[in-house]
mmCIF file of C-alpha atoms in Angstrom:
data_model
loop_
_atom_site.group_PDB
_atom_site.id
_atom_site.type_symbol
_atom_site.label_atom_id
_atom_site.label_comp_id
_atom_site.label_asym_id
_atom_site.label_seq_id
_atom_site.Cartn_x
_atom_site.Cartn_y
_atom_site.Cartn_z
ATOM 1 C CA MET A 1 4.242 40.559 9.778
ATOM 2 C CA GLU A 2 3.683 37.308 7.897
ATOM 3 C CA LYS A 3 2.936 34.002 9.612
ATOM 4 C CA ILE A 4 5.227 31.161 8.604
ATOM 5 C CA ILE A 5 4.330 27.515 9.171
ATOM 6 C CA CYS A 6 7.631 25.647 8.924
ATOM 7 C CA GLY A 7 6.122 22.180 9.285
ATOM 8 C CA ILE A 8 4.826 19.699 11.830
ATOM 9 C CA GLN A 9 7.395 19.782 14.596
ATOM 10 C CA GLN A 10 6.061 16.835 16.592
ATOM 11 C CA VAL A 11 3.129 14.762 17.731
ATOM 12 C CA GLY A 12 2.735 14.651 21.510
ATOM 13 C CA ILE A 13 2.321 11.141 22.924
ATOM 14 C CA GLY A 14 1.323 10.611 26.540
ATOM 15 C CA VAL A 15 2.906 7.457 27.998
ATOM 16 C CA ARG A 16 3.284 5.746 31.346
ATOM 17 C CA ASN A 17 7.077 5.408 31.011
ATOM 18 C CA VAL A 18 9.232 7.540 28.694
ATOM 19 C CA ALA A 19 12.249 5.235 28.711
ATOM 20 C CA GLU A 20 10.160 2.171 27.824
ATOM 21 C CA SER A 21 8.264 3.910 25.031
ATOM 22 C CA TRP A 22 11.271 5.679 23.528
ATOM 23 C CA LYS A 23 13.196 2.403 23.329
ATOM 24 C CA TRP A 24 10.356 0.932 21.276
ATOM 25 C CA TYR A 25 10.086 3.972 18.987
ATOM 26 C CA LYS A 26 13.867 4.011 18.556
ATOM 27 C CA ASP A 27 14.181 0.293 17.810
ATOM 28 C CA ASN A 28 11.158 0.042 15.524
ATOM 29 C CA PHE A 29 10.552 3.495 13.980
ATOM 30 C CA GLY A 30 14.148 4.776 14.055
ATOM 31 C CA PHE A 31 13.517 7.772 16.381
ATOM 32 C CA ASP A 32 17.047 7.695 17.771
ATOM 33 C CA THR A 33 17.923 11.413 18.052
ATOM 34 C CA LYS A 34 16.974 13.150 21.300
ATOM 35 C CA ILE A 35 16.802 16.953 21.096
ATOM 36 C CA PHE A 36 16.050 17.390 24.779
ATOM 37 C CA GLY A 37 14.855 15.639 27.902
ATOM 38 C CA ALA A 38 13.388 17.641 30.763
ATOM 39 C CA GLU A 39 11.833 17.015 34.151
ATOM 40 C CA GLY A 40 9.607 19.725 35.488
ATOM 41 C CA VAL A 41 6.093 20.876 36.242
ATOM 42 C CA ALA A 42 3.520 21.758 33.578
ATOM 43 C CA GLU A 43 2.504 25.135 35.002
ATOM 44 C CA ARG A 44 1.127 26.789 31.857
ATOM 45 C CA MET A 45 -1.495 24.262 30.767
ATOM 46 C CA LEU A 46 -3.818 24.619 33.758
ATOM 47 C CA PRO A 47 -7.104 24.514 31.763
ATOM 48 C CA TYR A 48 -6.114 20.994 30.674
ATOM 49 C CA THR A 49 -4.443 19.682 33.830
ATOM 50 C CA GLY A 50 -7.266 19.972 36.344
ATOM 51 C CA GLY A 51 -6.487 23.585 37.232
ATOM 52 C CA LYS A 52 -3.193 22.827 38.973
ATOM 53 C CA PRO A 53 0.441 22.296 37.895
ATOM 54 C CA GLN A 54 1.315 18.688 37.114
ATOM 55 C CA PRO A 55 4.792 17.091 37.338
ATOM 56 C CA ARG A 56 6.053 15.529 34.140
ATOM 57 C CA TYR A 57 9.060 14.239 32.244
ATOM 58 C CA ALA A 58 9.247 14.762 28.483
ATOM 59 C CA ILE A 59 11.668 14.147 25.641
ATOM 60 C CA LEU A 60 11.664 15.321 22.014
ATOM 61 C CA VAL A 61 13.019 12.723 19.590
ATOM 62 C CA TYR A 62 13.493 12.571 15.816
ATOM 63 C CA ASN A 63 14.294 10.184 12.999
ATOM 64 C CA LEU A 64 16.828 12.067 10.873
ATOM 65 C CA ARG A 65 15.684 10.511 7.620
ATOM 66 C CA GLY A 66 13.310 13.455 7.903
ATOM 67 C CA GLY A 67 9.873 14.157 9.267
ATOM 68 C CA ALA A 68 8.123 15.292 12.413
ATOM 69 C CA GLY A 69 9.324 14.203 15.828
ATOM 70 C CA PHE A 70 7.632 12.681 18.850
ATOM 71 C CA GLU A 71 7.294 14.556 22.133
ATOM 72 C CA VAL A 72 7.034 11.617 24.500
ATOM 73 C CA TRP A 73 5.334 12.820 27.666
ATOM 74 C CA GLU A 74 5.195 11.025 31.024
ATOM 75 C CA PRO A 75 2.933 12.520 33.726
ATOM 76 C CA ARG A 76 4.260 11.936 37.231
ATOM 77 C CA GLY A 77 2.785 12.046 40.694
ATOM 78 C CA ARG A 78 -0.768 11.241 39.668
ATOM 79 C CA GLU A 79 -2.932 8.410 38.439
ATOM 80 C CA LEU A 80 -3.139 8.112 34.660
ATOM 81 C CA ASN A 81 -6.523 8.177 32.953
ATOM 82 C CA TYR A 82 -6.771 5.841 29.978
ATOM 83 C CA VAL A 83 -9.376 6.150 27.252
ATOM 84 C CA SER A 84 -12.400 4.132 28.345
ATOM 85 C CA PHE A 85 -13.373 2.854 24.872
ATOM 86 C CA GLU A 86 -11.675 1.701 21.694
ATOM 87 C CA PRO A 87 -11.409 4.785 19.468
ATOM 88 C CA ALA A 88 -12.657 4.306 15.914
ATOM 89 C CA LEU A 89 -12.331 6.228 12.677
ATOM 90 C CA GLY A 90 -14.370 9.399 12.969
ATOM 91 C CA ASP A 91 -14.033 9.734 16.737
ATOM 92 C CA LEU A 92 -12.927 13.256 17.550
ATOM 93 C CA GLY A 93 -9.280 14.038 18.124
ATOM 94 C CA ILE A 94 -5.933 12.729 16.897
ATOM 95 C CA TYR A 95 -6.758 9.198 15.820
ATOM 96 C CA ALA A 96 -3.466 8.093 14.247
ATOM 97 C CA CYS A 97 0.042 9.367 13.626
ATOM 98 C CA LYS A 98 1.404 9.022 10.089
ATOM 99 C CA ILE A 99 4.953 7.718 9.536
ATOM 100 C CA LYS A 100 7.043 8.192 6.375
ATOM 101 C CA SER A 101 8.472 5.124 4.662
ATOM 102 C CA ARG A 102 10.751 4.754 1.661
ATOM 103 C CA ASN A 103 9.721 1.092 1.336
ATOM 104 C CA VAL A 104 6.359 0.252 2.867
ATOM 105 C CA ARG A 105 6.569 -3.477 2.193
ATOM 106 C CA ALA A 106 9.979 -3.715 3.855
ATOM 107 C CA ALA A 107 8.632 -1.715 6.803
ATOM 108 C CA TYR A 108 5.649 -4.074 6.986
ATOM 109 C CA ALA A 109 7.946 -7.120 7.117
ATOM 110 C CA GLN A 110 10.104 -5.460 9.775
ATOM 111 C CA LEU A 111 7.243 -4.296 11.989
ATOM 112 C CA SER A 112 5.387 -7.595 11.733
ATOM 113 C CA LYS A 113 8.234 -8.962 13.897
ATOM 114 C CA ALA A 114 8.345 -6.064 16.366
ATOM 115 C CA GLU A 115 7.627 -7.093 19.941
ATOM 116 C CA GLY A 116 4.268 -5.754 21.062
ATOM 117 C CA ALA A 117 3.191 -4.441 17.645
ATOM 118 C CA ARG A 118 -0.243 -5.377 16.292
ATOM 119 C CA LEU A 119 -0.708 -4.952 12.564
ATOM 120 C CA LEU A 120 -4.309 -4.187 11.624
ATOM 121 C CA THR A 121 -4.179 -4.178 7.829
ATOM 122 C CA GLU A 122 -2.288 -5.613 4.922
ATOM 123 C CA VAL A 123 -0.389 -3.237 2.655
ATOM 124 C CA THR A 124 -3.063 -1.464 0.595
ATOM 125 C CA LYS A 125 -3.267 1.762 -1.410
ATOM 126 C CA THR A 126 -4.735 5.094 -0.325
ATOM 127 C CA PRO A 127 -7.140 6.949 -2.632
ATOM 128 C CA ASP A 128 -4.158 8.832 -4.109
ATOM 129 C CA GLY A 129 -2.161 5.649 -4.709
ATOM 130 C CA ARG A 130 0.248 5.511 -1.746
ATOM 131 C CA GLU A 131 1.017 2.132 -0.210
ATOM 132 C CA HIS A 132 0.179 2.115 3.486
ATOM 133 C CA PHE A 133 -0.739 -0.018 6.489
ATOM 134 C CA PHE A 134 -1.862 0.490 10.080
ATOM 135 C CA LEU A 135 -0.508 -0.907 13.335
ATOM 136 C CA TYR A 136 -0.838 -0.415 17.068
ATOM 137 C CA ASP A 137 2.231 0.092 19.228
ATOM 138 C CA PRO A 138 2.327 -1.893 22.527
ATOM 139 C CA TRP A 139 0.246 0.838 24.222
ATOM 140 C CA ASN A 140 -2.602 0.927 21.664
ATOM 141 C CA ASN A 141 -1.470 4.086 19.887
ATOM 142 C CA LEU A 142 -2.343 3.786 16.195
ATOM 143 C CA PHE A 143 0.217 4.516 13.474
ATOM 144 C CA GLU A 144 -0.168 4.629 9.709
ATOM 145 C CA VAL A 145 3.020 3.828 7.789
ATOM 146 C CA GLU A 146 2.819 5.254 4.277
ATOM 147 C CA THR A 147 4.935 5.771 1.180
ATOM 148 C CA ASP A 148 6.781 9.072 1.205
ATOM 149 C CA SER A 149 9.987 9.907 -0.636
ATOM 150 C CA TYR A 150 11.126 12.894 1.465
ATOM 151 C CA VAL A 151 14.687 12.573 2.821
ATOM 152 C CA PHE A 152 16.672 14.873 5.106
ATOM 153 C CA MET A 153 19.575 12.501 5.827
ATOM 154 C CA ASP A 154 19.756 9.352 3.729
ATOM 155 C CA GLU A 155 19.966 6.845 6.552
ATOM 156 C CA ASP A 156 19.476 3.110 6.110
ATOM 157 C CA LYS A 157 16.025 2.878 7.693
ATOM 158 C CA ASN A 158 12.732 1.615 6.288
ATOM 159 C CA THR A 159 10.813 4.298 8.181
ATOM 160 C CA GLY A 160 11.359 8.020 8.476
ATOM 161 C CA GLY A 161 9.841 10.577 10.790
ATOM 162 C CA GLY A 162 6.257 11.651 11.252
ATOM 163 C CA ASN A 163 4.239 12.538 8.163
ATOM 164 C CA GLY A 164 1.223 14.187 9.779
ATOM 165 C CA ALA A 165 -1.863 12.797 11.450
ATOM 166 C CA VAL A 166 -5.353 11.394 10.989
ATOM 167 C CA LEU A 167 -7.905 13.505 12.874
ATOM 168 C CA GLY A 168 -11.563 12.805 13.513
ATOM 169 C CA VAL A 169 -13.857 15.775 12.884
ATOM 170 C CA SER A 170 -17.577 16.472 13.162
ATOM 171 C CA ASP A 171 -17.949 19.097 10.412
ATOM 172 C CA MET A 172 -15.618 18.548 7.473
ATOM 173 C CA ASP A 173 -16.057 21.899 5.793
ATOM 174 C CA LYS A 174 -15.461 23.816 9.013
ATOM 175 C CA SER A 175 -12.309 21.787 9.764
ATOM 176 C CA VAL A 176 -10.953 22.136 6.227
ATOM 177 C CA LYS A 177 -11.283 25.912 6.563
ATOM 178 C CA PHE A 178 -9.495 25.870 9.937
ATOM 179 C CA TYR A 179 -6.495 23.805 8.800
ATOM 180 C CA SER A 180 -6.184 25.429 5.390
ATOM 181 C CA THR A 181 -6.374 28.998 6.714
ATOM 182 C CA LEU A 182 -4.425 28.793 9.965
ATOM 183 C CA MET A 183 -1.836 26.127 9.076
ATOM 184 C CA ASP A 184 -1.770 26.644 5.264
ATOM 185 C CA TYR A 185 -2.725 23.023 4.512
ATOM 186 C CA ASP A 186 -4.705 24.339 1.581
ATOM 187 C CA LYS A 187 -4.246 21.700 -1.121
ATOM 188 C CA VAL A 188 -6.823 18.895 -1.325
ATOM 189 C CA GLU A 189 -5.045 15.681 -2.340
ATOM 190 C CA TYR A 190 -8.283 13.690 -2.223
ATOM 191 C CA ASP A 191 -11.845 14.015 -0.985
ATOM 192 C CA VAL A 192 -13.673 10.674 -0.947
ATOM 193 C CA THR A 193 -16.887 9.440 0.683
ATOM 194 C CA GLY A 194 -18.139 5.931 1.420
ATOM 195 C CA VAL A 195 -16.951 2.713 3.036
ATOM 196 C CA GLN A 196 -13.195 2.697 2.419
ATOM 197 C CA ALA A 197 -11.731 -0.645 1.351
ATOM 198 C CA ASP A 198 -8.124 0.360 2.082
ATOM 199 C CA LEU A 199 -9.027 0.883 5.763
ATOM 200 C CA ASN A 200 -10.485 -2.594 6.239
ATOM 201 C CA GLY A 201 -9.354 -3.885 9.644
ATOM 202 C CA VAL A 202 -9.117 -0.460 11.302
ATOM 203 C CA PRO A 203 -11.826 0.161 13.935
ATOM 204 C CA GLY A 204 -14.636 2.165 12.350
ATOM 205 C CA SER A 205 -13.778 1.151 8.784
ATOM 206 C CA GLN A 206 -17.240 -0.423 8.466
ATOM 207 C CA TYR A 207 -18.857 3.024 8.606
ATOM 208 C CA PRO A 208 -19.343 5.369 5.651
ATOM 209 C CA LEU A 209 -16.678 8.033 5.984
ATOM 210 C CA ARG A 210 -15.668 11.243 4.311
ATOM 211 C CA ARG A 211 -11.885 11.512 4.086
ATOM 212 C CA VAL A 212 -10.066 14.661 3.027
ATOM 213 C CA LEU A 213 -6.268 14.684 2.721
ATOM 214 C CA LEU A 214 -4.732 18.154 2.955
ATOM 215 C CA SER A 215 -1.191 19.191 2.078
ATOM 216 C CA ARG A 216 0.522 22.531 1.548
ATOM 217 C CA SER A 217 0.755 24.283 -1.791
ATOM 218 C CA LYS A 218 3.678 26.384 -0.488
ATOM 219 C CA PRO A 219 7.212 24.978 -0.431
ATOM 220 C CA ILE A 220 8.652 24.327 3.027
ATOM 221 C CA GLU A 221 10.472 27.288 4.594
ATOM 222 C CA GLY A 222 11.961 28.312 7.919
ATOM 223 C CA PRO A 223 15.183 27.485 9.794
ATOM 224 C CA LEU A 224 14.416 23.865 10.725
ATOM 225 C CA SER A 225 11.942 23.058 7.955
ATOM 226 C CA GLU A 226 14.364 20.779 6.127
ATOM 227 C CA VAL A 227 14.540 18.496 9.167
ATOM 228 C CA MET A 228 10.742 18.204 9.403
ATOM 229 C CA GLY A 229 10.070 18.146 5.673
ATOM 230 C CA THR A 230 6.697 17.845 4.021
ATOM 231 C CA SER A 231 3.585 16.477 5.721
ATOM 232 C CA HIS A 232 -0.168 16.268 5.435
ATOM 233 C CA ILE A 233 -3.316 16.145 7.528
ATOM 234 C CA GLU A 234 -6.105 13.647 6.937
ATOM 235 C CA LEU A 235 -9.535 14.619 8.244
ATOM 236 C CA VAL A 236 -12.136 11.886 8.737
ATOM 237 C CA GLN A 237 -15.844 12.423 9.342
ATOM 238 C CA ARG A 238 -18.394 9.705 9.973
ATOM 239 C CA ILE A 239 -21.430 9.967 7.663
ATOM 240 C CA PRO A 240 -24.646 8.956 9.485
ATOM 241 C CA GLU A 241 -27.317 9.491 6.821
ATOM 242 C CA GLY A 242 -29.250 6.311 6.091
ATOM 243 C CA PHE A 243 -26.989 4.071 8.166
ATOM 244 C CA ASP A 244 -26.875 2.812 11.733
ATOM 245 C CA VAL A 245 -23.752 4.787 12.578
ATOM 246 C CA PRO A 246 -22.893 5.749 16.166
ATOM 247 C CA ALA A 247 -22.215 9.388 16.963
ATOM 248 C CA PRO A 248 -18.512 10.204 17.272
ATOM 249 C CA ARG A 249 -16.996 10.424 20.729
ATOM 250 C CA LYS A 250 -14.192 12.689 21.930
ATOM 251 C CA ILE A 251 -11.078 10.605 22.474
ATOM 252 C CA TYR A 252 -9.844 12.917 25.256
ATOM 253 C CA GLU A 253 -13.201 13.548 26.941
ATOM 254 C CA GLY A 254 -12.765 13.803 30.719
ATOM 255 C CA ARG A 255 -8.995 13.266 30.654
ATOM 256 C CA TYR A 256 -5.998 15.500 31.291
ATOM 257 C CA TRP A 257 -3.475 16.698 28.732
ATOM 258 C CA GLY A 258 -0.585 14.244 29.093
ATOM 259 C CA ASP A 259 -2.762 11.215 29.761
ATOM 260 C CA PRO A 260 -1.902 8.215 27.536
ATOM 261 C CA GLY A 261 -2.522 8.727 23.845
ATOM 262 C CA PHE A 262 -1.931 11.415 21.238
ATOM 263 C CA ILE A 263 -2.153 14.640 23.228
ATOM 264 C CA HIS A 264 -1.482 17.334 20.609
ATOM 265 C CA LEU A 265 -0.300 18.112 17.094
ATOM 266 C CA CYS A 266 2.523 20.677 17.145
ATOM 267 C CA PHE A 267 3.563 23.065 14.355
ATOM 268 C CA ASP A 268 6.938 24.765 14.146
ATOM 269 C CA ILE A 269 6.321 28.414 13.245
ATOM 270 C CA ARG A 270 7.864 31.855 12.934
ATOM 271 C CA ASN A 271 6.142 35.140 13.872
ATOM 272 C CA MET A 272 3.830 34.088 16.700
ATOM 273 C CA GLU A 273 1.871 37.354 16.690
ATOM 274 C CA ALA A 274 0.832 36.771 13.077
ATOM 275 C CA ILE A 275 -0.355 33.289 14.085
ATOM 276 C CA ARG A 276 -2.334 34.867 16.922
ATOM 277 C CA GLU A 277 -4.028 37.352 14.585
ATOM 278 C CA THR A 278 -5.029 34.658 12.099
ATOM 279 C CA ALA A 279 -6.329 32.360 14.854
ATOM 280 C CA GLU A 280 -8.422 35.150 16.352
ATOM 281 C CA SER A 281 -9.846 36.038 12.935
ATOM 282 C CA LEU A 282 -11.136 32.459 12.735
ATOM 283 C CA GLY A 283 -12.644 32.624 16.226
ATOM 284 C CA HIS A 284 -9.944 30.364 17.712
ATOM 285 C CA SER A 285 -8.047 32.484 20.240
ATOM 286 C CA PHE A 286 -5.063 30.985 22.059
ATOM 287 C CA VAL A 287 -6.240 28.875 24.981
ATOM 288 C CA CYS A 288 -2.750 28.716 26.533
ATOM 289 C CA ASP A 289 0.253 30.975 25.992
ATOM 290 C CA GLY A 290 3.550 29.878 27.476
ATOM 291 C CA GLY A 291 5.238 33.220 26.787
ATOM 292 C CA ARG A 292 8.603 33.963 25.198
ATOM 293 C CA ASP A 293 10.557 32.981 28.329
ATOM 294 C CA PHE A 294 9.657 29.286 28.234
ATOM 295 C CA LYS A 295 12.451 26.722 28.545
ATOM 296 C CA MET A 296 12.244 22.980 27.934
ATOM 297 C CA GLY A 297 15.488 21.515 29.177
ATOM 298 C CA GLU A 298 18.215 23.204 27.127
ATOM 299 C CA ALA A 299 15.795 24.384 24.419
ATOM 300 C CA ASP A 300 14.123 27.802 24.425
ATOM 301 C CA GLY A 301 11.016 28.967 22.640
ATOM 302 C CA HIS A 302 7.520 30.411 22.738
ATOM 303 C CA PHE A 303 4.649 27.924 22.744
ATOM 304 C CA THR A 304 0.920 28.513 22.450
ATOM 305 C CA TYR A 305 -2.180 26.355 21.944
ATOM 306 C CA VAL A 306 -5.485 26.638 20.151
ATOM 307 C CA GLU A 307 -8.353 24.186 19.913
ATOM 308 C CA ASP A 308 -9.537 23.050 16.493
ATOM 309 C CA PRO A 309 -13.323 23.121 15.832
ATOM 310 C CA ASP A 310 -13.733 19.855 17.793
ATOM 311 C CA GLY A 311 -11.490 20.776 20.711
ATOM 312 C CA THR A 312 -8.364 18.920 19.541
ATOM 313 C CA LEU A 313 -5.268 20.652 20.926
ATOM 314 C CA ILE A 314 -2.991 22.251 18.339
ATOM 315 C CA GLU A 315 0.358 23.597 19.544
ATOM 316 C CA PHE A 316 2.519 26.276 17.930
ATOM 317 C CA VAL A 317 6.197 26.557 18.833
ATOM 318 C CA GLU A 318 8.528 29.350 17.788
ATOM 319 C CA THR A 319 11.945 27.881 18.589
ATOM 320 C CA PHE A 320 14.720 30.230 19.681
ATOM 321 C CA LYS A 321 17.522 27.853 20.717
ATOM 322 C CA VAL A 322 18.284 24.152 20.158
ATOM 323 C CA PRO A 323 21.155 22.295 21.896
ATOM 324 C CA ILE A 324 23.656 20.433 19.711
ATOM 325 C CA LEU A 325 26.592 19.759 22.049
ATOM 326 C CA LYS A 326 25.588 21.435 25.284
ATOM 327 C CA LYS A 327 28.651 20.226 27.219
ATOM 328 C CA TRP A 328 30.716 22.345 24.835
ATOM 329 C CA GLY A 329 28.176 25.166 24.757
ATOM 330 C CA ILE A 330 27.190 24.600 21.115
ATOM 331 C CA TYR A 331 23.598 25.576 20.234
ATOM 332 C CA LEU A 332 21.583 26.541 17.192
ATOM 333 C CA HIS A 333 20.334 30.102 17.794
ATOM 334 C CA LEU A 334 17.318 30.869 15.619
ATOM 335 C CA GLU A 335 15.594 33.960 16.975
ATOM 336 C CA LYS A 336 17.411 36.533 14.821
ATOM 337 C CA ARG A 337 17.727 34.503 11.628
ATOM 338 C CA ASP A 338 15.760 35.122 8.446
ATOM 339 C CA PRO A 339 12.430 33.401 9.246
ATOM 340 C CA HIS A 340 12.003 32.228 5.645
ATOM 341 C CA LYS A 341 15.433 30.683 5.060
ATOM 342 C CA GLN A 342 16.477 27.159 5.922
ATOM 343 C CA LEU A 343 19.587 26.807 8.038
ATOM 344 C CA PRO A 344 22.710 25.680 6.182
ATOM 345 C CA ARG A 345 22.937 21.920 6.058
ATOM 346 C CA TYR A 346 26.196 21.811 7.992
ATOM 347 C CA MET A 347 24.208 23.229 10.925
ATOM 348 C CA THR A 348 21.135 21.024 10.760
ATOM 349 C CA ARG A 349 23.180 17.896 10.046
ATOM 350 C CA ALA A 350 24.929 18.551 13.364
ATOM 351 C CA LEU A 351 21.803 17.120 14.988
ATOM 352 C CA ARG A 352 23.344 13.700 14.263
ATOM 353 C CA PHE A 353 25.634 14.293 17.261
ATOM 354 C CA LEU A 354 22.529 13.897 19.450
ATOM 355 C CA ARG A 355 21.854 10.368 18.161
ATOM 356 C CA THR A 356 21.586 7.574 20.735
ATOM 357 C CA ARG A 357 22.559 4.087 19.662
#
């Protein structure tokens, strides 16, 4: 059985209030399509929730220009633990979420007026020539808006969906092997070392860094892959030799999964057992397995987690059912479909009926 990585399904974002955060992401990033919303108890993540089930409310939202979604996650019934320091480039974990943009300068002008946004950089160019800039949302989550031409539905928005993530790592070669072997992000778009001028203004940009941008050499495949589109992963390692550079810190050290910040990077997959075999061959066994009976609101699927070499949580989801018009009993059923083929567009475009104005 062959493992199939369909794309980055979503980035998990822990927040204090789902409604407040989603309104901002909808108004400013165009994430206006809600796949599900579900109250419940996180019973299958006990190693990361203090050993006991934790109440939560979560929604999965997308921008249908194309790209990864956001799983916006609100813990309930407990005190939230915020990061106790300002994370900087090279700190370990998910440092920033990437956002697609058809017109970065127009997005910059738009977001410079967004209530609560803090822009950290001007529009500059990445080592491979993409225009990009960085900003904080009102809750100090860092986003990188970057040029990307991928389109699922040609909507009139300056920004699209998620385009991957920036992750801090401690051993670049070990992390490149992990992401290229398990997730098939096997193509090196750039590998640069030094103080990076295009990052000027981002915390940690004063340090010498090694940056490796990984993408996939394979074309996208799988039932929902056209919705998520292409993406990449940028790994950043602080280089201490000969410089007064602080050791990297773990962004989620001493906190629970679901606490404010980027909580996981989630991949949409087919053939979970093949994923399990590959993960175990790398020495990264599943740390949580939700089983094939898991339900999230009206959506069904099988979720699992591994840790990357630095303990960052990576989720895999094999989706079985997605609601389209649940009041009329209309769902996308995926379990028995060809795992390589994309769904017909008339099916995936039906997700527009879930849009919230």
